[in-house]
Amino acid sequence: MSIAEVARLAGVSTATVSRALSGRGHVSAAARERVVAAARELGYVVSQAASSLASGRTRNVGIVLPFLNRWYFTTVLEGAQQRLMRSGYDVTLYNLAGDGDERRTVFEHFLLRQRVDAVIAVSLELTEPEVTRLHTLGKPLVGVGGPIPGVRTLAIDDVAVARLATEHLIGLDHRRIGLIGGDRASDADFHLPTKRRQGWESALHEAGLDASPRLIANADFTVQGGYRAAKQLLGAPLRDRPTAIFAASDEMAFGAMLAARDLGLSVPHDVSIVGVDDHDQSEFFGLTTIAQFPREQGALAVDILMAQLEPGEDEAVASDLPLPFELRVRDSTARPRD
């Protein structure tokens, strides 16, 4: 079955059939409907191999992630994959969790095999050689999570996020505010834990409050890590114990809430807790948090790629795009007990 037969039955050109079935280019709704009906009647299926040979494109985008077992990363992936599917593109996923060799293998071999048309890098501070290899092959590249020189990137202001969370606790009249931050491994790309600590410190200093290292416990952005860190903070003598905690992620905040419960403390009456992300389970936990909309981040990264991949669009590299965030107040924060 050929594309010409589909075009004859639908009463359109072969170019219109190609656009309608590939999802590329404008086709009226009526014409698309006739083409799809004709293709279904004739049993015509687009040959991806033939399309790739003709266009030099694979209609496949590589997405590179440092973890797959963290909510933020899988949610960015979900937003990107759904948008790519609507644009007629497949996804090849590269998970870099491991001993570090995976990253070198992906950027020195897998991404250079002409199997993807473009790359989305999530929370990875790409090196100049990694960027150069991809650009030399003409592969569009978008970063999510922080600035990469010469690459269109999407990022929230992590310092401002932490300031907003801490200022919320200060506004409730808390004076001893602890921080559950990220460990050394979490600080490798874009220094997110460092930036969120800076935001916490800045808000406290501006309010004339103590930002002592004794109020800081670091973890690995997991529930278990947050639980251990919170027990360290909340197990201190009453005079030194924080009345509120800012956790640098919702998953660590969940762990802190569970630790408070196991120590016989009430959230929010004995300790208020605020996180970052607006995780799908945040409402269930009643967690006050800073929403950063990761699904929308993934979808927006795809929109930027499509502007570069599809002909007729502006391919110029623009400056970094700031991403929105907002405070969502729930039941885990309140004024401290007298």
Short mmCIF file of C-alpha atoms in Angstrom, two decimals:
data_model
loop_
_atom_site.label_atom_id
_atom_site.label_comp_id
_atom_site.label_asym_id
_atom_site.label_seq_id
_atom_site.Cartn_x
_atom_site.Cartn_y
_atom_site.Cartn_z
CA MET A 1 0.00 0.00 0.00
CA SER A 2 1.44 3.37 -1.01
CA ILE A 3 0.93 6.94 0.16
CA ALA A 4 -0.33 7.81 -3.34
CA GLU A 5 -3.29 5.43 -2.95
CA VAL A 6 -4.19 7.03 0.39
CA ALA A 7 -3.99 10.47 -1.25
CA ARG A 8 -6.31 9.41 -4.13
CA LEU A 9 -8.91 7.95 -1.76
CA ALA A 10 -8.81 11.00 0.53
CA GLY A 11 -8.85 13.45 -2.39
CA VAL A 12 -5.71 15.28 -1.24
CA SER A 13 -2.05 15.53 -2.25
CA THR A 14 0.60 13.09 -1.08
CA ALA A 15 2.22 16.00 0.78
CA THR A 16 -1.00 16.52 2.76
CA VAL A 17 -1.11 12.80 3.59
CA SER A 18 2.48 12.99 4.82
CA ARG A 19 1.77 16.00 7.02
CA ALA A 20 -1.46 14.55 8.38
CA LEU A 21 0.02 11.18 9.34
CA SER A 22 3.34 12.50 10.64
CA GLY A 23 1.92 15.35 12.72
CA ARG A 24 4.32 17.79 11.05
CA GLY A 25 3.03 20.94 9.39
CA HIS A 26 -0.45 22.43 9.14
CA VAL A 27 -3.38 20.36 7.88
CA SER A 28 -7.02 21.33 8.28
CA ALA A 29 -9.09 19.21 10.65
CA ALA A 30 -11.36 18.07 7.80
CA ALA A 31 -8.45 17.02 5.58
CA ARG A 32 -6.74 15.21 8.44
CA GLU A 33 -9.96 13.31 9.16
CA ARG A 34 -10.27 12.21 5.50
CA VAL A 35 -6.63 11.10 5.41
CA VAL A 36 -6.88 9.10 8.63
CA ALA A 37 -10.10 7.45 7.44
CA ALA A 38 -8.54 6.57 4.07
CA ALA A 39 -5.39 5.18 5.69
CA ARG A 40 -7.50 3.08 8.06
CA GLU A 41 -9.67 1.76 5.21
CA LEU A 42 -6.62 0.81 3.13
CA GLY A 43 -4.60 -0.51 6.08
CA TYR A 44 -1.81 1.97 5.39
CA VAL A 45 0.83 2.41 8.09
CA VAL A 46 3.65 4.97 7.86
CA SER A 47 7.04 3.32 7.41
CA GLN A 48 9.27 5.02 9.95
CA ALA A 49 12.37 3.54 8.30
CA ALA A 50 11.43 4.94 4.90
CA SER A 51 10.54 8.30 6.42
CA SER A 52 13.89 8.47 8.19
CA LEU A 53 15.80 7.64 5.03
CA ALA A 54 13.96 10.34 3.10
CA SER A 55 14.23 13.06 5.71
CA GLY A 56 17.42 12.18 7.56
CA ARG A 57 15.36 12.30 10.76
CA THR A 58 14.55 9.53 13.21
CA ARG A 59 11.58 11.37 14.78
CA ASN A 60 13.06 10.32 18.10
CA VAL A 61 14.23 12.56 20.97
CA GLY A 62 16.70 11.45 23.62
CA ILE A 63 15.93 12.43 27.23
CA VAL A 64 18.82 12.15 29.68
CA LEU A 65 18.02 11.93 33.42
CA PRO A 66 20.21 11.44 36.50
CA PHE A 67 17.54 9.36 38.30
CA LEU A 68 14.31 7.53 37.52
CA ASN A 69 13.30 6.82 41.13
CA ARG A 70 12.64 10.45 42.08
CA TRP A 71 9.26 12.08 41.55
CA TYR A 72 10.58 15.31 40.03
CA PHE A 73 12.50 13.57 37.24
CA THR A 74 9.76 11.12 36.30
CA THR A 75 7.23 13.97 36.24
CA VAL A 76 9.39 16.10 33.91
CA LEU A 77 9.74 12.99 31.73
CA GLU A 78 5.98 12.46 31.72
CA GLY A 79 5.31 16.02 30.58
CA ALA A 80 7.93 15.80 27.83
CA GLN A 81 6.84 12.37 26.60
CA GLN A 82 3.19 13.35 26.31
CA ARG A 83 4.03 16.48 24.34
CA LEU A 84 6.43 14.57 22.06
CA MET A 85 3.84 11.89 21.38
CA ARG A 86 1.34 14.52 20.29
CA SER A 87 4.00 15.86 17.90
CA GLY A 88 4.60 12.42 16.40
CA TYR A 89 7.95 11.77 18.08
CA ASP A 90 9.24 8.75 19.99
CA VAL A 91 11.43 8.92 23.10
CA THR A 92 14.69 7.19 23.95
CA LEU A 93 15.42 7.39 27.67
CA TYR A 94 18.94 7.47 29.13
CA ASN A 95 19.11 6.93 32.90
CA LEU A 96 22.49 7.96 34.31
CA ALA A 97 22.03 6.50 37.82
CA GLY A 98 25.04 4.34 38.60
CA ASP A 99 28.77 4.61 39.10
CA GLY A 100 29.38 7.50 36.69
CA ASP A 101 30.48 5.49 33.64
CA GLU A 102 26.95 5.71 32.23
CA ARG A 103 27.28 9.44 31.58
CA ARG A 104 30.48 9.07 29.58
CA THR A 105 29.01 6.19 27.56
CA VAL A 106 25.82 8.11 26.77
CA PHE A 107 27.51 11.33 25.65
CA GLU A 108 30.51 9.75 23.90
CA HIS A 109 28.68 6.93 22.14
CA PHE A 110 24.91 6.51 22.38
CA LEU A 111 23.85 10.07 21.56
CA LEU A 112 26.32 10.24 18.67
CA ARG A 113 24.92 7.20 16.80
CA GLN A 114 22.38 9.29 14.87
CA ARG A 115 19.49 7.53 16.63
CA VAL A 116 17.94 10.71 18.02
CA ASP A 117 17.12 14.05 16.40
CA ALA A 118 17.51 16.12 19.55
CA VAL A 119 18.28 15.87 23.27
CA ILE A 120 16.66 17.08 26.48
CA ALA A 121 19.01 17.03 29.48
CA VAL A 122 17.26 17.19 32.87
CA SER A 123 19.19 18.50 35.92
CA LEU A 124 22.55 17.84 34.27
CA GLU A 125 25.18 20.56 34.09
CA LEU A 126 26.63 19.56 30.74
CA THR A 127 30.32 20.09 30.08
CA GLU A 128 31.61 22.06 27.11
CA PRO A 129 32.80 18.87 25.29
CA GLU A 130 29.37 17.24 25.80
CA VAL A 131 27.60 20.26 24.33
CA THR A 132 30.13 20.58 21.48
CA ARG A 133 29.70 16.93 20.41
CA LEU A 134 25.94 17.34 20.07
CA HIS A 135 26.11 20.73 18.36
CA THR A 136 28.72 19.45 15.89
CA LEU A 137 26.23 16.80 14.77
CA GLY A 138 23.49 19.41 14.45
CA LYS A 139 21.39 18.00 17.28
CA PRO A 140 19.23 20.61 19.03
CA LEU A 141 19.67 20.54 22.79
CA VAL A 142 17.51 21.89 25.63
CA GLY A 143 18.44 21.82 29.30
CA VAL A 144 16.04 21.70 32.25
CA GLY A 145 17.28 22.60 35.72
CA GLY A 146 19.93 25.26 35.30
CA PRO A 147 22.04 27.37 32.92
CA ILE A 148 24.26 25.71 30.31
CA PRO A 149 26.44 28.05 28.18
CA GLY A 150 25.27 28.13 24.57
CA VAL A 151 22.17 26.03 25.29
CA ARG A 152 18.53 27.05 25.67
CA THR A 153 17.68 26.21 29.27
CA LEU A 154 14.75 26.26 31.70
CA ALA A 155 15.26 26.79 35.41
CA ILE A 156 13.55 28.07 38.52
CA ASP A 157 15.31 30.51 40.83
CA ASP A 158 16.29 28.09 43.62
CA VAL A 159 17.50 30.88 45.91
CA ALA A 160 14.16 32.68 45.57
CA VAL A 161 12.26 29.43 46.11
CA ALA A 162 14.05 28.81 49.41
CA ARG A 163 13.59 32.43 50.48
CA LEU A 164 9.84 32.21 49.86
CA ALA A 165 9.52 29.00 51.90
CA THR A 166 11.58 30.41 54.77
CA GLU A 167 9.80 33.77 54.72
CA HIS A 168 6.49 31.92 55.04
CA LEU A 169 7.75 30.35 58.28
CA ILE A 170 9.13 33.69 59.51
CA GLY A 171 5.77 35.28 58.77
CA LEU A 172 4.19 32.74 61.12
CA ASP A 173 6.54 34.03 63.85
CA HIS A 174 8.96 31.09 63.90
CA ARG A 175 12.40 32.07 65.18
CA ARG A 176 14.30 28.75 65.12
CA ILE A 177 13.98 27.43 61.58
CA GLY A 178 15.90 24.33 60.59
CA LEU A 179 17.03 23.26 57.11
CA ILE A 180 17.05 19.79 55.62
CA GLY A 181 19.31 20.36 52.64
CA GLY A 182 21.04 18.21 50.05
CA ASP A 183 24.16 16.14 50.52
CA ARG A 184 27.42 16.46 48.56
CA ALA A 185 26.31 14.08 45.80
CA SER A 186 23.13 16.10 45.22
CA ASP A 187 25.20 19.26 44.77
CA ALA A 188 27.10 17.99 41.74
CA ASP A 189 24.91 19.52 38.99
CA PHE A 190 23.73 23.14 39.20
CA HIS A 191 24.42 23.21 42.98
CA LEU A 192 20.72 23.13 43.84
CA PRO A 193 21.28 22.32 47.56
CA THR A 194 23.77 25.18 47.87
CA LYS A 195 21.33 27.64 46.27
CA ARG A 196 18.46 26.55 48.49
CA ARG A 197 20.67 26.88 51.54
CA GLN A 198 21.61 30.38 50.39
CA GLY A 199 17.93 31.31 50.13
CA TRP A 200 17.26 29.96 53.63
CA GLU A 201 20.25 31.84 55.06
CA SER A 202 19.35 35.06 53.26
CA ALA A 203 15.77 35.08 54.61
CA LEU A 204 16.98 34.37 58.15
CA HIS A 205 19.71 37.02 58.09
CA GLU A 206 17.31 39.62 56.74
CA ALA A 207 14.95 38.86 59.63
CA GLY A 208 17.80 39.00 62.15
CA LEU A 209 17.54 35.28 62.92
CA ASP A 210 20.17 32.62 63.54
CA ALA A 211 21.34 30.53 60.57
CA SER A 212 23.62 28.35 62.68
CA PRO A 213 25.05 25.12 61.19
CA ARG A 214 23.43 23.39 64.19
CA LEU A 215 20.08 24.02 62.45
CA ILE A 216 21.17 22.18 59.28
CA ALA A 217 20.98 18.46 58.50
CA ASN A 218 21.69 17.21 55.00
CA ALA A 219 20.10 14.30 53.16
CA ASP A 220 19.78 12.72 49.73
CA PHE A 221 16.38 14.05 48.58
CA THR A 222 14.58 10.84 49.60
CA VAL A 223 11.90 10.17 52.23
CA GLN A 224 14.34 7.99 54.17
CA GLY A 225 17.02 10.68 54.06
CA GLY A 226 14.59 13.33 55.23
CA TYR A 227 13.47 11.08 58.09
CA ARG A 228 17.03 10.60 59.35
CA ALA A 229 17.86 14.31 59.00
CA ALA A 230 14.70 15.40 60.83
CA LYS A 231 15.40 13.02 63.70
CA GLN A 232 18.81 14.67 64.03
CA LEU A 233 17.25 18.15 64.20
CA LEU A 234 14.20 17.30 66.30
CA GLY A 235 16.12 15.10 68.71
CA ALA A 236 17.98 18.13 70.07
CA PRO A 237 17.18 19.53 73.55
CA LEU A 238 13.98 21.59 73.61
CA ARG A 239 15.81 24.94 73.81
CA ASP A 240 17.81 24.10 70.64
CA ARG A 241 15.10 22.26 68.72
CA PRO A 242 13.70 24.12 65.68
CA THR A 243 10.03 25.01 65.77
CA ALA A 244 9.93 24.85 61.97
CA ILE A 245 11.83 23.07 59.20
CA PHE A 246 12.34 23.96 55.55
CA ALA A 247 13.06 20.79 53.57
CA ALA A 248 14.64 21.27 50.15
CA SER A 249 12.24 18.74 48.58
CA ASP A 250 8.78 17.39 49.34
CA GLU A 251 10.08 13.83 49.65
CA MET A 252 12.45 14.93 52.41
CA ALA A 253 9.59 16.90 53.97
CA PHE A 254 7.46 13.72 54.04
CA GLY A 255 10.30 12.00 55.89
CA ALA A 256 10.47 14.91 58.35
CA MET A 257 6.73 14.65 59.04
CA LEU A 258 7.07 10.93 59.75
CA ALA A 259 10.07 11.54 62.02
CA ALA A 260 8.13 14.15 64.00
CA ARG A 261 5.30 11.69 64.49
CA ASP A 262 7.66 8.96 65.69
CA LEU A 263 9.19 11.41 68.18
CA GLY A 264 5.75 12.18 69.58
CA LEU A 265 5.61 15.66 68.05
CA SER A 266 2.57 17.19 66.41
CA VAL A 267 2.77 18.80 62.95
CA PRO A 268 2.22 21.76 62.83
CA HIS A 269 1.70 22.54 66.54
CA ASP A 270 5.13 21.34 67.74
CA VAL A 271 6.96 21.78 64.44
CA SER A 272 5.92 23.32 61.12
CA ILE A 273 7.30 21.79 57.93
CA VAL A 274 7.45 23.17 54.38
CA GLY A 275 8.89 21.54 51.25
CA VAL A 276 9.53 22.20 47.56
CA ASP A 277 7.92 20.55 44.51
CA ASP A 278 4.17 20.10 45.11
CA HIS A 279 4.61 16.34 44.80
CA ASP A 280 1.49 14.37 43.84
CA GLN A 281 1.25 13.19 47.48
CA SER A 282 1.68 16.65 49.03
CA GLU A 283 -2.03 17.30 49.35
CA PHE A 284 -2.54 13.88 50.96
CA PHE A 285 0.14 14.71 53.55
CA GLY A 286 -1.28 18.22 53.99
CA LEU A 287 2.17 19.58 53.20
CA THR A 288 2.76 23.28 52.67
CA THR A 289 5.11 23.50 49.70
CA ILE A 290 6.50 25.57 46.83
CA ALA A 291 5.02 24.29 43.57
CA GLN A 292 7.42 24.24 40.61
CA PHE A 293 5.29 22.48 37.94
CA PRO A 294 7.65 19.80 36.54
CA ARG A 295 5.14 18.45 33.99
CA GLU A 296 4.94 21.90 32.44
CA GLN A 297 8.75 22.11 32.47
CA GLY A 298 8.98 18.92 30.40
CA ALA A 299 6.30 20.09 27.97
CA LEU A 300 7.92 23.50 27.54
CA ALA A 301 11.31 21.88 26.82
CA VAL A 302 9.66 19.96 23.97
CA ASP A 303 8.02 23.12 22.62
CA ILE A 304 11.46 24.74 22.44
CA LEU A 305 12.88 21.69 20.63
CA MET A 306 10.01 21.63 18.14
CA ALA A 307 10.70 25.26 17.23
CA GLN A 308 14.20 24.14 16.25
CA LEU A 309 13.34 20.81 14.63
CA GLU A 310 10.40 21.89 12.48
CA PRO A 311 11.22 24.01 9.39
CA GLY A 312 10.24 27.63 9.28
CA GLU A 313 10.68 28.21 13.00
CA ASP A 314 13.19 30.53 14.65
CA GLU A 315 16.21 28.47 15.63
CA ALA A 316 18.12 31.21 17.41
CA VAL A 317 19.31 30.37 20.92
CA ALA A 318 17.51 32.60 23.38
CA SER A 319 18.48 33.56 26.90
CA ASP A 320 17.54 31.36 29.84
CA LEU A 321 13.83 31.24 30.60
CA PRO A 322 12.81 31.68 34.25
CA LEU A 323 10.15 29.23 35.38
CA PRO A 324 7.19 30.02 37.65
CA PHE A 325 6.76 28.80 41.23
CA GLU A 326 4.21 29.54 43.95
CA LEU A 327 3.57 28.93 47.63
CA ARG A 328 0.78 26.47 48.43
CA VAL A 329 -0.23 26.65 52.08
CA ARG A 330 -1.72 23.52 53.63
CA ASP A 331 -1.93 22.00 57.12
CA SER A 332 1.75 21.42 57.93
CA THR A 333 2.54 25.02 58.90
CA ALA A 334 1.11 27.18 61.68
CA ARG A 335 2.22 29.65 64.35
CA PRO A 336 4.41 28.08 67.05
CA ARG A 337 2.95 27.22 70.43
CA ASP A 338 3.47 29.85 73.11
#
